[in-house]
Short mmCIF file of C-alpha atoms in Angstrom, two decimals:
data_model
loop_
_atom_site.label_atom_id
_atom_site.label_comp_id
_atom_site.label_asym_id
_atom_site.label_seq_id
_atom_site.Cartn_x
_atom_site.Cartn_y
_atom_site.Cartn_z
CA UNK N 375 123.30 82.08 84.76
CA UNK N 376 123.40 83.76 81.42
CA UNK N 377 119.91 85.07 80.84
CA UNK N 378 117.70 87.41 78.13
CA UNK N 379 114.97 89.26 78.99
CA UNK N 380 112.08 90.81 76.83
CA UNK N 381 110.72 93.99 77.31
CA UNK N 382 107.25 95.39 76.05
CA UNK N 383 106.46 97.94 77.90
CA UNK N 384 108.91 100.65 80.01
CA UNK N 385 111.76 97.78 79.72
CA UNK N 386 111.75 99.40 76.08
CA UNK N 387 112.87 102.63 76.40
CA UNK N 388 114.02 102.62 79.98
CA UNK N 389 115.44 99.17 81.37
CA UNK N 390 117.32 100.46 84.28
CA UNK N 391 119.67 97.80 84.49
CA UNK N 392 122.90 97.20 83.28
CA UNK N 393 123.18 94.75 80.16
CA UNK N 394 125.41 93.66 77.63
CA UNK N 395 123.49 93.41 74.51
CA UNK N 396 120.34 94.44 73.18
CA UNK N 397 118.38 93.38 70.24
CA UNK N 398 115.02 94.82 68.70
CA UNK N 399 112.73 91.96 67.77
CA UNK N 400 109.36 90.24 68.69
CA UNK N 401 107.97 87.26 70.29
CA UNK N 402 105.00 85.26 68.23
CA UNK N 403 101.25 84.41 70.01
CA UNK N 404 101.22 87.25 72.10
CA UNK N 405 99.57 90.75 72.35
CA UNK N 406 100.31 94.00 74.14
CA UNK N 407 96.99 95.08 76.49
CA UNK N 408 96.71 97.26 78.97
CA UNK N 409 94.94 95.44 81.31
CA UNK N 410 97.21 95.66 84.76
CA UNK N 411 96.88 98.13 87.60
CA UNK N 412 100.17 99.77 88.97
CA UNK N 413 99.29 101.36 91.98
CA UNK N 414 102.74 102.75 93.88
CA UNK N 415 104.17 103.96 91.36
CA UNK N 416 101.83 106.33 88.14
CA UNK N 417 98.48 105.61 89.98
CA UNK N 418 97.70 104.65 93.91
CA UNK N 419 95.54 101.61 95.65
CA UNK N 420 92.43 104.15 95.18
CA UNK N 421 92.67 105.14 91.90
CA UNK N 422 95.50 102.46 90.19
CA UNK N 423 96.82 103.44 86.63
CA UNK N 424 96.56 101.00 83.59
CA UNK N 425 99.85 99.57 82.70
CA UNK N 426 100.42 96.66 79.70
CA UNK N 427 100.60 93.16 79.96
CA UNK N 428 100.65 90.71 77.52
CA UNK N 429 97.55 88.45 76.50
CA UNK N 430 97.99 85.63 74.65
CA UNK N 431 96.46 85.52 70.87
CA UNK N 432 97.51 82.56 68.28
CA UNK N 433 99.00 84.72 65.28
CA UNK N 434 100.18 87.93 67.07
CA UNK N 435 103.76 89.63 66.87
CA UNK N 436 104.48 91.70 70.03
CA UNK N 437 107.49 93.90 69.59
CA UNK N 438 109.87 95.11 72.08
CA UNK N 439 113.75 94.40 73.53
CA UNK N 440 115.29 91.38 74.65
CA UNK N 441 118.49 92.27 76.65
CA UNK N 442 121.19 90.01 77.81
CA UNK N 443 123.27 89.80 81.29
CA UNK N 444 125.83 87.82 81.40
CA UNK N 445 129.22 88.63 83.95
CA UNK N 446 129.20 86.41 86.61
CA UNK N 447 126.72 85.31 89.08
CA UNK N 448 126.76 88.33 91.46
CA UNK N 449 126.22 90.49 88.55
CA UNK N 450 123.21 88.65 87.11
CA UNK N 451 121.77 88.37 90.20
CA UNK N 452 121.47 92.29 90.83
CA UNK N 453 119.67 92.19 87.37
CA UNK N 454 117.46 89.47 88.05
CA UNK N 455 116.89 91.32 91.47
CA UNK N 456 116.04 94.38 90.01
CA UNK N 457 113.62 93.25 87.67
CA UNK N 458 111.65 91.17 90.01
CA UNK N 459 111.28 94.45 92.30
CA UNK N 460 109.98 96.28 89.52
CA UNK N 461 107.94 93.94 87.71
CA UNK N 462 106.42 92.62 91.15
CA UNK N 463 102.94 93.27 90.26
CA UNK N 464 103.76 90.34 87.18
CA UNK N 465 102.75 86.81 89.26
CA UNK N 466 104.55 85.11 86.49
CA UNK N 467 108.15 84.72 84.40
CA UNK N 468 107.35 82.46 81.25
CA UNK N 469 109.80 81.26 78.95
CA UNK N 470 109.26 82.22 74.82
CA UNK N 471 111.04 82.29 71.56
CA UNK N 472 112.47 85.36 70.49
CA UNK N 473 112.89 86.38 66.78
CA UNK N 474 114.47 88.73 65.18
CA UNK N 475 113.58 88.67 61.49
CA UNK N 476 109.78 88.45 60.26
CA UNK N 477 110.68 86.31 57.53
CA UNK N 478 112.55 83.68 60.07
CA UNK N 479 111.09 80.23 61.07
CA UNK N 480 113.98 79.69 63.89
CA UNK N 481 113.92 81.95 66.80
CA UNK N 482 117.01 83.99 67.37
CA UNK N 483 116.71 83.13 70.57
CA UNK N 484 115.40 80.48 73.12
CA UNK N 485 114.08 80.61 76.86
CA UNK N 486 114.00 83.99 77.24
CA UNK N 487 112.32 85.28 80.06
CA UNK N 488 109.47 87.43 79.94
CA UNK N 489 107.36 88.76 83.09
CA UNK N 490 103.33 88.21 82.60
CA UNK N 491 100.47 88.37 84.64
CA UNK N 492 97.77 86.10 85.02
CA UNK N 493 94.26 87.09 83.87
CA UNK N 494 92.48 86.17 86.71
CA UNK N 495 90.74 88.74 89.25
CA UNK N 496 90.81 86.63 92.24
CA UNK N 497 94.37 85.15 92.11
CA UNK N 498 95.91 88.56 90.74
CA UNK N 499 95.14 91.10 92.51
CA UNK N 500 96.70 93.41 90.12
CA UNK N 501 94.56 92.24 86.99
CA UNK N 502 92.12 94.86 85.91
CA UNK N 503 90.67 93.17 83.15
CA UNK N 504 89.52 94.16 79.88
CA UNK N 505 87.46 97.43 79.28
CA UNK N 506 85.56 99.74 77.01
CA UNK N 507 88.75 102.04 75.09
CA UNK N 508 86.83 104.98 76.37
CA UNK N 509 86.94 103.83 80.00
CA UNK N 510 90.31 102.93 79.97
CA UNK N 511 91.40 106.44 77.97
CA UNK N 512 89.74 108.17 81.38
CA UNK N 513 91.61 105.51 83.83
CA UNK N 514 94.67 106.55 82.20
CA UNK N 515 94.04 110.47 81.81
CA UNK N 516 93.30 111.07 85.10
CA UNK N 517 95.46 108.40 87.27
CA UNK N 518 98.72 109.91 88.86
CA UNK N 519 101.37 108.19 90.93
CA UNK N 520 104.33 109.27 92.97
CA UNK N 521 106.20 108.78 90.17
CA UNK N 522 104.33 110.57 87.39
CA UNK N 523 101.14 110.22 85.61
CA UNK N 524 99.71 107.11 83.57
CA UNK N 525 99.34 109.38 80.56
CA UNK N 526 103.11 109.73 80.09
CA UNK N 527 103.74 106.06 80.49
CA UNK N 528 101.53 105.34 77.96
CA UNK N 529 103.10 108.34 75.28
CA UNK N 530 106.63 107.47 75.89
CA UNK N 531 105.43 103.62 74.80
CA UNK N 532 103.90 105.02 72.12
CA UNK N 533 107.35 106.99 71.20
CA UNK N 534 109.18 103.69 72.00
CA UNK N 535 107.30 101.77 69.89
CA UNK N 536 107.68 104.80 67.29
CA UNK N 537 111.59 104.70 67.47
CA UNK N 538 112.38 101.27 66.77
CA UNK N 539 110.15 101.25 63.50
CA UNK N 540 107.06 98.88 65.11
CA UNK N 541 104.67 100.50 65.73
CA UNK N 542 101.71 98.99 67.65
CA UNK N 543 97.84 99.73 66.33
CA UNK N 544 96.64 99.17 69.74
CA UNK N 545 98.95 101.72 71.78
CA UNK N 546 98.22 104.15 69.07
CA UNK N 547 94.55 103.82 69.34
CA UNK N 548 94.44 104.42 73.10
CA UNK N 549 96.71 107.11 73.01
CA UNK N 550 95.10 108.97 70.76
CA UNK N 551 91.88 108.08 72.97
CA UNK N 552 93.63 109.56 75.90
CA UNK N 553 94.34 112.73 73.76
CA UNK N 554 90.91 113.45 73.03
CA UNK N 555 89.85 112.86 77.09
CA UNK N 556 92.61 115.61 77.48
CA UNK N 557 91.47 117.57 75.07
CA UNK N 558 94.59 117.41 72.72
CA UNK N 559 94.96 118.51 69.75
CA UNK N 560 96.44 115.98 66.90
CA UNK N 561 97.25 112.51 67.04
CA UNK N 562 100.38 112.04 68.14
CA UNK N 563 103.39 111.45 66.32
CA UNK N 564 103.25 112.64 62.36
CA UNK N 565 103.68 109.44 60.04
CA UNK N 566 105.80 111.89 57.97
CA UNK N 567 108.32 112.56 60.54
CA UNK N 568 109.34 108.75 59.65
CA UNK N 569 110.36 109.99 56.04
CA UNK N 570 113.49 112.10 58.36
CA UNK N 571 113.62 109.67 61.38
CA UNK N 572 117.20 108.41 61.84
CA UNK N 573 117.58 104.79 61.98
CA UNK N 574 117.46 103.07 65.41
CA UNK N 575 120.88 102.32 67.13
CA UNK N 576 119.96 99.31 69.36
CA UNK N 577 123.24 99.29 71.18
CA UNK N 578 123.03 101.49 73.98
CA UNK N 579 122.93 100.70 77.36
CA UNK N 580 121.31 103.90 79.06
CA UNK N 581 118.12 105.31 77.91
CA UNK N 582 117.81 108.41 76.03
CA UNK N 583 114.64 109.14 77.94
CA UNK N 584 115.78 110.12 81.24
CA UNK N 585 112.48 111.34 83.03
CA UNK N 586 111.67 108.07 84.83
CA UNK N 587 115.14 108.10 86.72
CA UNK N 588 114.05 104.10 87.97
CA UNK N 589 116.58 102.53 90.19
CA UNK N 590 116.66 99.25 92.23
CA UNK N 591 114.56 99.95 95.49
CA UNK N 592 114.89 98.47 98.90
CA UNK N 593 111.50 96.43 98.47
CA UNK N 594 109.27 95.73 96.46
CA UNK N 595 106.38 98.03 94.87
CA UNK N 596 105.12 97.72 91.53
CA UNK N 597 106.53 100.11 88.47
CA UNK N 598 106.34 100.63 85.11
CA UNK N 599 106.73 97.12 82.82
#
């Protein structure tokens, strides 16, 4: 069982599995929201951070990863293992296209797996919902986890997004909204830093970012996505 996997959110810039190949790219019809509570592991049951999820919209690029794992079965199934631990607060894995090139008709790739949620309050206990940017900036200031705070998640997404040239409007936006709850000053990272940025290496398989430290846990509690 060969199998790719997109990332959108933490997958991005920390995956925490081992993989053989990684390519930047984008799947079509979709859109990066943060409507999803996560509430073991950057916010708790009383106060549950705001993590991304993806919302269907006809027309919309979302950019992230897609890794492979391929090896053998046992070795897949550790991956596939992991991911479902840390993605548990996703009710669904749906199947997309995966390009590569904006300009391409033919996806670079077919049935790859990607972990969603769906939008429904009753059957997903996890789904927050949509809400006012300034409501969801002070969610995400002020929610904190055994694991960290929600703030970070959503910077180093931000960054992520940042490093692999595709940057996302939305994450920017909320960010920035977050900064101003905090009380920071500037907006993030300077456009002209991308006039010295070196170009993005997508070939390694450990993360440069190493705060997170995510592992494979003995059961199952819901984590970054």
């Amino acid at each position: 069982m060969v199998f790719w996997v997109f990332g959108y959110g933490s997958l991005v810039w920390n995956p925490g599995f081992d993989y053989d190949e990684k390519i930047i790219g984008f799947i079509k019809d979709y859109r990066r929201v943060f409507d999803l509570a996560c509430i073991d592991h950057r916010g708790t049951p009383e106060h549950p951070a705001r993590t991304c999820t993806l919302e269907e919209k006809e027309g919309s690029l979302c950019w992230g990863a897609a890794y492979c794992v391929r090896g053998g079965p046992e070795r897949e199934r550790k991956a596939m293992e992991y991911l479902e631990r840390r993605e548990c607060e996703y009710d669904s894995k749906t199947l997309v296209n995966f390009y590569k090139d904006e300009d391409s008709l033919e996806p670079t790739l077919t049935g790859v797996i990607v972990f969603t949620s769906t939008p429904d309050k009753v059957s997903n206990k996890y789904y927050l919902g949509p809400a006012p940017l300034e409501d969801m900036a002070r969610q995400i200031a002020t929610a904190w986890g055994p694991c960290g705070n929600n703030r970070d998640y959503l910077f180093l997404l931000e960054k992520a997004m940042f490093d692999i040239d595709h940057e996302d409007d939305y994450v920017i936006e909320l960010a920035n909204e977050v900064r101003k709850e905090l009380g920071i000053v500037g907006s993030g990272i300077p456009k002209e830093k991308k006039l010295v940025v070196t170009p993005h290496i997508p070939v390694a398989h450990k993360s440069n970012i190493p705060a997170l430290q995510l592992h494979p846990l003995p059961e199952a509690i819901a984590m970054d996505s």
